Amino acid sequence: MPVKRYETKQFIEPAPYVAFGAVGLVAIALVIAPLFSRNLLRERIQVPPGETVKLSAIQPRASWIGALQIDVRATVPRNSWAEFEVQVFDLNNNLLASAVKQAWQESGTWYEDGESGTWSESDLRGQLDIRRQDLTEPIEIAVSALEQGTTAGQTLSTPIQFDVSVWDGSIDRRFLWSGLLVGLLLSSFTWMTVRTSGQMILSKRIGDSDVGGRARLGGANTLVRVAIKVDSDETSPTSLRAELAIKDGRGNLVYEAQIPMPLKFHNDDDGRVDRATGQCHVDMVLEQEDSYGFYVEVVPDAPVDRTTLQVIQGVRTLGVTEVIGIQSRA
């Protein structure tokens, strides 16, 4: 059978590149998201318990991207809490949106096994996002202090300080960060899936330097990978040579090659070399489906402890691949 060596893009799997492209788009969105945001209001107010303070009217701009984001951060004493409500009205005093938030701040001291330290936790910020398509007229924001107390159960009656800020065109980047993380995980998974793609047609392992087997496979649009792995002892040279021969169903030799196999040496617990491993592979297209015999001999054979032969069909690649094309006889 005629044999030719060539490079091809035919077996490239596009899925990892599509996945990483999506990750790139999310990353770009994270970078440019702040460019769409504009601060409309930043104000600090004091609200007595049971009362409501209404802020000046603001006019959101018309835009197809982003939301109106209202951030309200309460300031409460240590080991206390406060419940407040944020409301959004139009100029006719019609309620457009509202949200209730309980802000709290706690701290203390811990003791364990003769050691001690301090801890502090808080949740003081409330956020309300409104789609700008729902806002065509100026709006007013009101903050109400509903209840206030301590973690010990006492009721407080002091005014609560709130820092209010309003952003127009805000994009919640928490979802973008989540999308970036999930995208990276999926992209890595698809990348590794391609690297291990294909169906194992033949797998032979023998405690010697030569191994062989026969299987039916091939086809003009199918990439076949012949992988050879070796385990050898500490007397191994820096490189071995795998002599590969392939025969068709009639026993005719259709391909043979000598493939260099560099070795990686491994040390024992005392730092001395105790073994070596090596692997190599060759990709090919067997244009005629047939029963093929694959035979490998590793030389020099003296240090070889174990040889593994694997033939995988339907392999997908991540880039341009050098292929051995074994054509059908005329």
mmCIF file of C-alpha atoms in Angstrom:
data_model
loop_
_atom_site.group_PDB
_atom_site.id
_atom_site.type_symbol
_atom_site.label_atom_id
_atom_site.label_comp_id
_atom_site.label_asym_id
_atom_site.label_seq_id
_atom_site.Cartn_x
_atom_site.Cartn_y
_atom_site.Cartn_z
ATOM 1 C CA MET A 1 0.000 0.000 0.000
ATOM 2 C CA PRO A 2 1.315 3.519 -0.806
ATOM 3 C CA VAL A 3 2.346 5.528 2.258
ATOM 4 C CA LYS A 4 2.544 9.298 2.527
ATOM 5 C CA ARG A 5 3.291 11.703 5.373
ATOM 6 C CA TYR A 6 1.329 14.963 5.562
ATOM 7 C CA GLU A 7 -0.121 17.555 7.945
ATOM 8 C CA THR A 8 -3.870 18.016 8.295
ATOM 9 C CA LYS A 9 -6.492 20.028 10.166
ATOM 10 C CA GLN A 10 -9.178 17.460 9.392
ATOM 11 C CA PHE A 11 -9.332 15.992 12.877
ATOM 12 C CA ILE A 12 -9.269 19.189 14.939
ATOM 13 C CA GLU A 13 -12.045 19.303 17.523
ATOM 14 C CA PRO A 14 -13.481 22.861 17.679
ATOM 15 C CA ALA A 15 -15.358 22.456 20.996
ATOM 16 C CA PRO A 16 -12.457 23.551 23.283
ATOM 17 C CA TYR A 17 -11.837 26.645 21.180
ATOM 18 C CA VAL A 18 -15.528 27.547 21.245
ATOM 19 C CA ALA A 19 -15.535 27.092 25.033
ATOM 20 C CA PHE A 20 -12.425 29.211 25.558
ATOM 21 C CA GLY A 21 -13.845 31.800 23.157
ATOM 22 C CA ALA A 22 -16.930 32.062 25.371
ATOM 23 C CA VAL A 23 -14.672 32.481 28.401
ATOM 24 C CA GLY A 24 -12.860 35.256 26.564
ATOM 25 C CA LEU A 25 -16.140 37.062 25.881
ATOM 26 C CA VAL A 26 -17.077 36.863 29.569
ATOM 27 C CA ALA A 27 -13.643 38.205 30.519
ATOM 28 C CA ILE A 28 -14.088 41.127 28.112
ATOM 29 C CA ALA A 29 -17.523 41.796 29.616
ATOM 30 C CA LEU A 30 -15.948 41.916 33.084
ATOM 31 C CA VAL A 31 -13.402 44.476 31.911
ATOM 32 C CA ILE A 32 -15.799 46.791 30.095
ATOM 33 C CA ALA A 33 -18.789 46.485 32.459
ATOM 34 C CA PRO A 34 -17.699 49.468 34.622
ATOM 35 C CA LEU A 35 -17.638 51.683 31.503
ATOM 36 C CA PHE A 36 -21.436 51.485 31.266
ATOM 37 C CA SER A 37 -21.978 52.566 34.879
ATOM 38 C CA ARG A 38 -22.653 56.158 35.979
ATOM 39 C CA ASN A 39 -23.169 57.436 39.497
ATOM 40 C CA LEU A 40 -26.442 59.399 39.860
ATOM 41 C CA LEU A 41 -26.561 59.891 43.609
ATOM 42 C CA ARG A 42 -24.298 59.539 46.626
ATOM 43 C CA GLU A 43 -25.748 60.743 49.934
ATOM 44 C CA ARG A 44 -25.520 60.053 53.680
ATOM 45 C CA ILE A 45 -28.714 60.336 55.707
ATOM 46 C CA GLN A 46 -29.872 59.866 59.283
ATOM 47 C CA VAL A 47 -33.219 58.090 59.760
ATOM 48 C CA PRO A 48 -34.876 57.901 63.212
ATOM 49 C CA PRO A 49 -36.566 54.570 64.062
ATOM 50 C CA GLY A 50 -40.084 54.319 62.626
ATOM 51 C CA GLU A 51 -39.555 57.192 60.186
ATOM 52 C CA THR A 52 -38.872 57.563 56.469
ATOM 53 C CA VAL A 53 -36.501 59.883 54.620
ATOM 54 C CA LYS A 54 -37.079 60.559 50.933
ATOM 55 C CA LEU A 55 -34.164 61.621 48.744
ATOM 56 C CA SER A 56 -34.093 64.015 45.818
ATOM 57 C CA ALA A 57 -35.625 62.902 42.525
ATOM 58 C CA ILE A 58 -33.279 61.446 39.897
ATOM 59 C CA GLN A 59 -33.706 60.748 36.185
ATOM 60 C CA PRO A 60 -32.290 57.424 34.880
ATOM 61 C CA ARG A 61 -31.005 57.571 31.325
ATOM 62 C CA ALA A 62 -32.469 55.431 28.568
ATOM 63 C CA SER A 63 -30.229 52.504 27.658
ATOM 64 C CA TRP A 64 -30.555 48.883 26.603
ATOM 65 C CA ILE A 65 -27.798 47.565 28.871
ATOM 66 C CA GLY A 66 -27.411 47.500 32.635
ATOM 67 C CA ALA A 67 -29.797 48.243 35.483
ATOM 68 C CA LEU A 68 -30.481 50.955 38.011
ATOM 69 C CA GLN A 69 -28.616 49.811 41.134
ATOM 70 C CA ILE A 70 -29.508 51.223 44.524
ATOM 71 C CA ASP A 71 -26.989 50.480 47.278
ATOM 72 C CA VAL A 72 -27.870 51.237 50.900
ATOM 73 C CA ARG A 73 -25.351 50.550 53.661
ATOM 74 C CA ALA A 74 -26.439 50.899 57.273
ATOM 75 C CA THR A 75 -24.163 51.822 60.151
ATOM 76 C CA VAL A 76 -25.134 50.002 63.343
ATOM 77 C CA PRO A 77 -23.348 49.604 66.691
ATOM 78 C CA ARG A 78 -21.415 46.448 67.418
ATOM 79 C CA ASN A 79 -23.585 43.460 68.453
ATOM 80 C CA SER A 80 -26.767 45.077 67.170
ATOM 81 C CA TRP A 81 -29.109 44.946 64.198
ATOM 82 C CA ALA A 82 -31.458 47.190 62.255
ATOM 83 C CA GLU A 83 -34.225 46.402 59.797
ATOM 84 C CA PHE A 84 -34.851 48.917 57.039
ATOM 85 C CA GLU A 85 -36.833 49.213 53.832
ATOM 86 C CA VAL A 86 -35.877 50.813 50.522
ATOM 87 C CA GLN A 87 -38.723 52.035 48.315
ATOM 88 C CA VAL A 88 -38.772 53.536 44.816
ATOM 89 C CA PHE A 89 -41.611 55.888 43.786
ATOM 90 C CA ASP A 90 -42.491 57.805 40.674
ATOM 91 C CA LEU A 91 -43.319 61.493 40.923
ATOM 92 C CA ASN A 92 -47.007 60.608 41.436
ATOM 93 C CA ASN A 93 -46.024 58.669 44.556
ATOM 94 C CA ASN A 94 -46.776 55.299 42.950
ATOM 95 C CA LEU A 95 -44.642 52.505 44.379
ATOM 96 C CA LEU A 96 -42.409 50.975 41.689
ATOM 97 C CA ALA A 97 -40.232 48.651 43.778
ATOM 98 C CA SER A 98 -39.290 47.913 47.367
ATOM 99 C CA ALA A 99 -37.027 45.661 49.422
ATOM 100 C CA VAL A 100 -36.526 44.971 53.135
ATOM 101 C CA LYS A 101 -33.108 44.276 54.613
ATOM 102 C CA GLN A 102 -31.899 43.375 58.102
ATOM 103 C CA ALA A 103 -28.415 44.742 58.740
ATOM 104 C CA TRP A 104 -26.345 43.345 61.602
ATOM 105 C CA GLN A 105 -22.885 43.439 63.115
ATOM 106 C CA GLU A 106 -21.506 41.004 65.683
ATOM 107 C CA SER A 107 -18.135 40.419 67.301
ATOM 108 C CA GLY A 108 -16.709 38.562 70.236
ATOM 109 C CA THR A 109 -13.851 36.559 71.691
ATOM 110 C CA TRP A 110 -13.151 32.845 71.261
ATOM 111 C CA TYR A 111 -11.276 30.436 73.526
ATOM 112 C CA GLU A 112 -10.018 27.008 72.537
ATOM 113 C CA ASP A 113 -7.286 24.745 73.911
ATOM 114 C CA GLY A 114 -5.690 27.539 75.899
ATOM 115 C CA GLU A 115 -5.704 29.954 72.986
ATOM 116 C CA SER A 116 -7.948 32.944 72.392
ATOM 117 C CA GLY A 117 -8.745 35.549 69.772
ATOM 118 C CA THR A 118 -11.418 37.857 68.483
ATOM 119 C CA TRP A 119 -13.934 37.483 65.676
ATOM 120 C CA SER A 120 -16.175 39.912 63.811
ATOM 121 C CA GLU A 121 -18.938 39.391 61.256
ATOM 122 C CA SER A 122 -21.381 41.775 59.619
ATOM 123 C CA ASP A 123 -23.959 42.135 56.859
ATOM 124 C CA LEU A 124 -24.793 45.809 56.462
ATOM 125 C CA ARG A 125 -25.398 46.342 52.753
ATOM 126 C CA GLY A 126 -28.667 46.070 50.877
ATOM 127 C CA GLN A 127 -28.973 46.293 47.103
ATOM 128 C CA LEU A 128 -31.948 46.776 44.817
ATOM 129 C CA ASP A 129 -31.611 46.419 41.036
ATOM 130 C CA ILE A 130 -34.313 47.705 38.685
ATOM 131 C CA ARG A 131 -34.441 47.195 34.927
ATOM 132 C CA ARG A 132 -34.155 50.543 33.234
ATOM 133 C CA GLN A 133 -36.780 49.587 30.680
ATOM 134 C CA ASP A 134 -39.250 49.917 33.571
ATOM 135 C CA LEU A 135 -38.116 53.479 34.316
ATOM 136 C CA THR A 136 -39.168 56.203 31.893
ATOM 137 C CA GLU A 137 -39.866 59.026 34.358
ATOM 138 C CA PRO A 138 -37.888 60.578 37.225
ATOM 139 C CA ILE A 139 -37.967 58.554 40.443
ATOM 140 C CA GLU A 140 -37.613 59.165 44.168
ATOM 141 C CA ILE A 141 -35.953 56.831 46.679
ATOM 142 C CA ALA A 142 -37.126 56.521 50.272
ATOM 143 C CA VAL A 143 -35.389 54.762 53.152
ATOM 144 C CA SER A 144 -37.397 53.688 56.202
ATOM 145 C CA ALA A 145 -35.944 52.552 59.544
ATOM 146 C CA LEU A 146 -38.323 49.831 60.716
ATOM 147 C CA GLU A 147 -36.806 48.258 63.817
ATOM 148 C CA GLN A 148 -33.536 48.308 65.740
ATOM 149 C CA GLY A 149 -32.107 46.291 68.617
ATOM 150 C CA THR A 150 -29.161 44.484 70.154
ATOM 151 C CA THR A 151 -28.261 40.825 70.016
ATOM 152 C CA ALA A 152 -29.003 40.722 73.759
ATOM 153 C CA GLY A 153 -32.656 41.542 73.045
ATOM 154 C CA GLN A 154 -32.679 45.235 73.924
ATOM 155 C CA THR A 155 -34.551 47.754 71.763
ATOM 156 C CA LEU A 156 -32.622 50.748 70.398
ATOM 157 C CA SER A 157 -34.114 54.121 69.485
ATOM 158 C CA THR A 158 -31.130 56.021 68.107
ATOM 159 C CA PRO A 159 -31.172 57.330 64.508
ATOM 160 C CA ILE A 160 -29.587 55.019 61.957
ATOM 161 C CA GLN A 161 -27.035 56.297 59.492
ATOM 162 C CA PHE A 162 -27.362 55.146 55.877
ATOM 163 C CA ASP A 163 -24.973 55.659 52.963
ATOM 164 C CA VAL A 164 -27.050 55.644 49.787
ATOM 165 C CA SER A 165 -25.600 55.451 46.301
ATOM 166 C CA VAL A 166 -27.416 55.038 42.988
ATOM 167 C CA TRP A 167 -25.704 53.755 39.835
ATOM 168 C CA ASP A 168 -27.146 53.892 36.367
ATOM 169 C CA GLY A 169 -26.175 51.235 33.818
ATOM 170 C CA SER A 170 -24.865 48.878 36.483
ATOM 171 C CA ILE A 171 -24.023 45.300 35.519
ATOM 172 C CA ASP A 172 -23.972 42.715 38.301
ATOM 173 C CA ARG A 173 -20.497 41.292 37.836
ATOM 174 C CA ARG A 174 -21.066 38.529 40.377
ATOM 175 C CA PHE A 175 -22.819 36.549 37.657
ATOM 176 C CA LEU A 176 -20.003 37.312 35.232
ATOM 177 C CA TRP A 177 -17.437 36.000 37.717
ATOM 178 C CA SER A 178 -19.539 32.862 38.192
ATOM 179 C CA GLY A 179 -19.817 32.476 34.422
ATOM 180 C CA LEU A 180 -16.067 32.910 34.061
ATOM 181 C CA LEU A 181 -15.344 30.219 36.644
ATOM 182 C CA VAL A 182 -17.859 27.759 35.189
ATOM 183 C CA GLY A 183 -16.616 28.511 31.684
ATOM 184 C CA LEU A 184 -13.021 27.818 32.675
ATOM 185 C CA LEU A 185 -14.013 24.520 34.262
ATOM 186 C CA LEU A 186 -16.019 23.437 31.209
ATOM 187 C CA SER A 187 -13.263 24.579 28.849
ATOM 188 C CA SER A 188 -10.654 22.612 30.775
ATOM 189 C CA PHE A 189 -12.926 19.583 30.768
ATOM 190 C CA THR A 190 -13.465 19.725 27.004
ATOM 191 C CA TRP A 191 -9.725 20.239 26.497
ATOM 192 C CA MET A 192 -8.885 17.134 28.516
ATOM 193 C CA THR A 193 -11.691 15.184 26.834
ATOM 194 C CA VAL A 194 -10.162 15.850 23.425
ATOM 195 C CA ARG A 195 -6.720 14.799 24.665
ATOM 196 C CA THR A 196 -8.180 11.432 25.731
ATOM 197 C CA SER A 197 -10.644 11.046 22.857
ATOM 198 C CA GLY A 198 -11.111 7.968 20.734
ATOM 199 C CA GLN A 199 -12.096 4.325 21.191
ATOM 200 C CA MET A 200 -9.565 1.838 22.470
ATOM 201 C CA ILE A 201 -9.463 -0.885 19.812
ATOM 202 C CA LEU A 202 -6.388 -2.775 20.966
ATOM 203 C CA SER A 203 -4.495 -2.790 24.259
ATOM 204 C CA LYS A 204 -1.704 -5.258 24.931
ATOM 205 C CA ARG A 205 0.861 -5.313 27.750
ATOM 206 C CA ILE A 206 3.689 -7.786 28.143
ATOM 207 C CA GLY A 207 6.620 -8.118 30.506
ATOM 208 C CA ASP A 208 9.128 -8.067 27.671
ATOM 209 C CA SER A 209 10.381 -5.803 24.880
ATOM 210 C CA ASP A 210 8.081 -6.968 22.075
ATOM 211 C CA VAL A 211 4.313 -6.931 21.875
ATOM 212 C CA GLY A 212 1.721 -7.301 19.158
ATOM 213 C CA GLY A 213 -1.961 -7.730 18.416
ATOM 214 C CA ARG A 214 -4.529 -7.623 15.642
ATOM 215 C CA ALA A 215 -7.800 -5.729 15.277
ATOM 216 C CA ARG A 216 -10.238 -4.618 12.603
ATOM 217 C CA LEU A 217 -10.260 -0.867 12.071
ATOM 218 C CA GLY A 218 -9.587 1.918 9.596
ATOM 219 C CA GLY A 219 -11.447 4.244 7.263
ATOM 220 C CA ALA A 220 -10.591 7.301 5.194
ATOM 221 C CA ASN A 221 -12.067 9.771 7.708
ATOM 222 C CA THR A 222 -10.820 8.100 10.885
ATOM 223 C CA LEU A 223 -7.649 8.993 12.739
ATOM 224 C CA VAL A 224 -5.862 6.051 14.363
ATOM 225 C CA ARG A 225 -3.251 6.552 17.079
ATOM 226 C CA VAL A 226 -0.692 3.866 17.861
ATOM 227 C CA ALA A 227 0.718 4.545 21.352
ATOM 228 C CA ILE A 228 3.720 2.705 22.794
ATOM 229 C CA LYS A 229 4.732 2.859 26.462
ATOM 230 C CA VAL A 230 7.756 1.324 28.137
ATOM 231 C CA ASP A 231 8.885 0.653 31.716
ATOM 232 C CA SER A 232 12.590 -0.113 32.059
ATOM 233 C CA ASP A 233 15.217 -0.466 34.770
ATOM 234 C CA GLU A 234 17.981 1.798 36.041
ATOM 235 C CA THR A 235 20.484 0.569 33.464
ATOM 236 C CA SER A 236 18.506 2.136 30.621
ATOM 237 C CA PRO A 237 20.148 4.532 28.167
ATOM 238 C CA THR A 238 18.679 8.014 27.794
ATOM 239 C CA SER A 239 16.573 6.883 24.839
ATOM 240 C CA LEU A 240 15.148 3.671 23.409
ATOM 241 C CA ARG A 241 13.834 2.919 19.933
ATOM 242 C CA ALA A 242 10.422 1.439 19.122
ATOM 243 C CA GLU A 243 10.375 -0.556 15.889
ATOM 244 C CA LEU A 244 6.781 -0.607 14.649
ATOM 245 C CA ALA A 245 5.428 -2.863 11.901
ATOM 246 C CA ILE A 246 1.852 -2.979 10.600
ATOM 247 C CA LYS A 247 0.475 -5.803 8.458
ATOM 248 C CA ASP A 248 -2.851 -6.078 6.665
ATOM 249 C CA GLY A 249 -5.316 -8.978 6.785
ATOM 250 C CA ARG A 250 -3.265 -10.982 4.266
ATOM 251 C CA GLY A 251 -0.067 -10.595 6.251
ATOM 252 C CA ASN A 252 1.456 -8.034 3.908
ATOM 253 C CA LEU A 253 3.635 -5.357 5.488
ATOM 254 C CA VAL A 254 1.949 -1.993 4.918
ATOM 255 C CA TYR A 255 4.030 0.237 7.208
ATOM 256 C CA GLU A 256 7.162 0.085 9.321
ATOM 257 C CA ALA A 257 9.035 2.761 11.246
ATOM 258 C CA GLN A 258 11.658 3.279 13.935
ATOM 259 C CA ILE A 259 10.369 5.746 16.507
ATOM 260 C CA PRO A 260 12.719 7.398 19.045
ATOM 261 C CA MET A 261 11.516 7.110 22.644
ATOM 262 C CA PRO A 262 13.217 9.461 25.169
ATOM 263 C CA LEU A 263 13.132 8.141 28.728
ATOM 264 C CA LYS A 264 12.229 9.836 31.981
ATOM 265 C CA PHE A 265 14.186 8.563 34.977
ATOM 266 C CA HIS A 266 12.649 8.156 38.441
ATOM 267 C CA ASN A 267 14.426 8.134 41.793
ATOM 268 C CA ASP A 268 13.725 6.072 44.880
ATOM 269 C CA ASP A 269 13.437 7.442 48.422
ATOM 270 C CA ASP A 270 17.233 7.613 48.694
ATOM 271 C CA GLY A 271 17.538 9.704 45.525
ATOM 272 C CA ARG A 272 18.977 6.925 43.403
ATOM 273 C CA VAL A 273 17.648 6.097 39.953
ATOM 274 C CA ASP A 274 15.564 2.940 40.176
ATOM 275 C CA ARG A 275 13.483 2.950 36.981
ATOM 276 C CA ALA A 276 12.673 4.768 33.747
ATOM 277 C CA THR A 277 9.548 5.287 31.673
ATOM 278 C CA GLY A 278 8.996 6.386 28.104
ATOM 279 C CA GLN A 279 6.238 6.766 25.571
ATOM 280 C CA CYS A 280 5.713 7.716 21.958
ATOM 281 C CA HIS A 281 2.923 7.582 19.410
ATOM 282 C CA VAL A 282 2.223 7.868 15.717
ATOM 283 C CA ASP A 283 -1.014 9.060 14.095
ATOM 284 C CA MET A 284 -2.203 7.480 10.880
ATOM 285 C CA VAL A 285 -5.106 7.129 8.514
ATOM 286 C CA LEU A 286 -5.696 3.584 7.283
ATOM 287 C CA GLU A 287 -7.874 4.405 4.288
ATOM 288 C CA GLN A 288 -9.068 0.820 3.797
ATOM 289 C CA GLU A 289 -10.968 -0.779 6.659
ATOM 290 C CA ASP A 290 -9.391 -4.167 7.302
ATOM 291 C CA SER A 291 -7.903 -6.458 9.929
ATOM 292 C CA TYR A 292 -4.504 -5.019 10.823
ATOM 293 C CA GLY A 293 -1.722 -6.482 12.892
ATOM 294 C CA PHE A 294 0.410 -4.122 14.999
ATOM 295 C CA TYR A 295 3.797 -5.332 16.172
ATOM 296 C CA VAL A 296 6.321 -3.455 18.314
ATOM 297 C CA GLU A 297 9.848 -4.338 19.381
ATOM 298 C CA VAL A 298 11.777 -2.023 21.679
ATOM 299 C CA VAL A 299 15.569 -1.934 21.344
ATOM 300 C CA PRO A 300 17.859 -2.301 23.075
ATOM 301 C CA ASP A 301 15.750 -4.882 24.875
ATOM 302 C CA ALA A 302 17.960 -5.667 27.890
ATOM 303 C CA PRO A 303 16.672 -2.974 30.287
ATOM 304 C CA VAL A 304 13.016 -3.244 29.225
ATOM 305 C CA ASP A 305 10.699 -4.603 31.936
ATOM 306 C CA ARG A 306 7.317 -4.003 30.347
ATOM 307 C CA THR A 307 5.962 -2.828 26.977
ATOM 308 C CA THR A 308 2.422 -1.589 26.325
ATOM 309 C CA LEU A 309 0.800 -1.245 22.918
ATOM 310 C CA GLN A 310 -2.446 0.708 22.487
ATOM 311 C CA VAL A 311 -4.342 1.343 19.264
ATOM 312 C CA ILE A 312 -7.022 4.030 19.510
ATOM 313 C CA GLN A 313 -9.502 4.835 16.738
ATOM 314 C CA GLY A 314 -11.510 8.028 16.244
ATOM 315 C CA VAL A 315 -8.949 10.330 17.842
ATOM 316 C CA ARG A 316 -9.629 14.076 17.782
ATOM 317 C CA THR A 317 -6.841 16.635 17.981
ATOM 318 C CA LEU A 318 -6.281 20.166 19.289
ATOM 319 C CA GLY A 319 -4.243 21.384 16.342
ATOM 320 C CA VAL A 320 -2.598 20.530 13.062
ATOM 321 C CA THR A 321 -1.479 16.902 13.127
ATOM 322 C CA GLU A 322 1.252 15.093 11.236
ATOM 323 C CA VAL A 323 -0.364 11.960 9.837
ATOM 324 C CA ILE A 324 0.877 8.832 8.115
ATOM 325 C CA GLY A 325 -1.548 8.076 5.296
ATOM 326 C CA ILE A 326 -1.703 4.425 4.275
ATOM 327 C CA GLN A 327 -3.710 4.260 1.071
ATOM 328 C CA SER A 328 -5.652 1.378 -0.423
ATOM 329 C CA ARG A 329 -4.052 -0.706 -3.107
ATOM 330 C CA ALA A 330 -5.137 0.202 -6.625
#
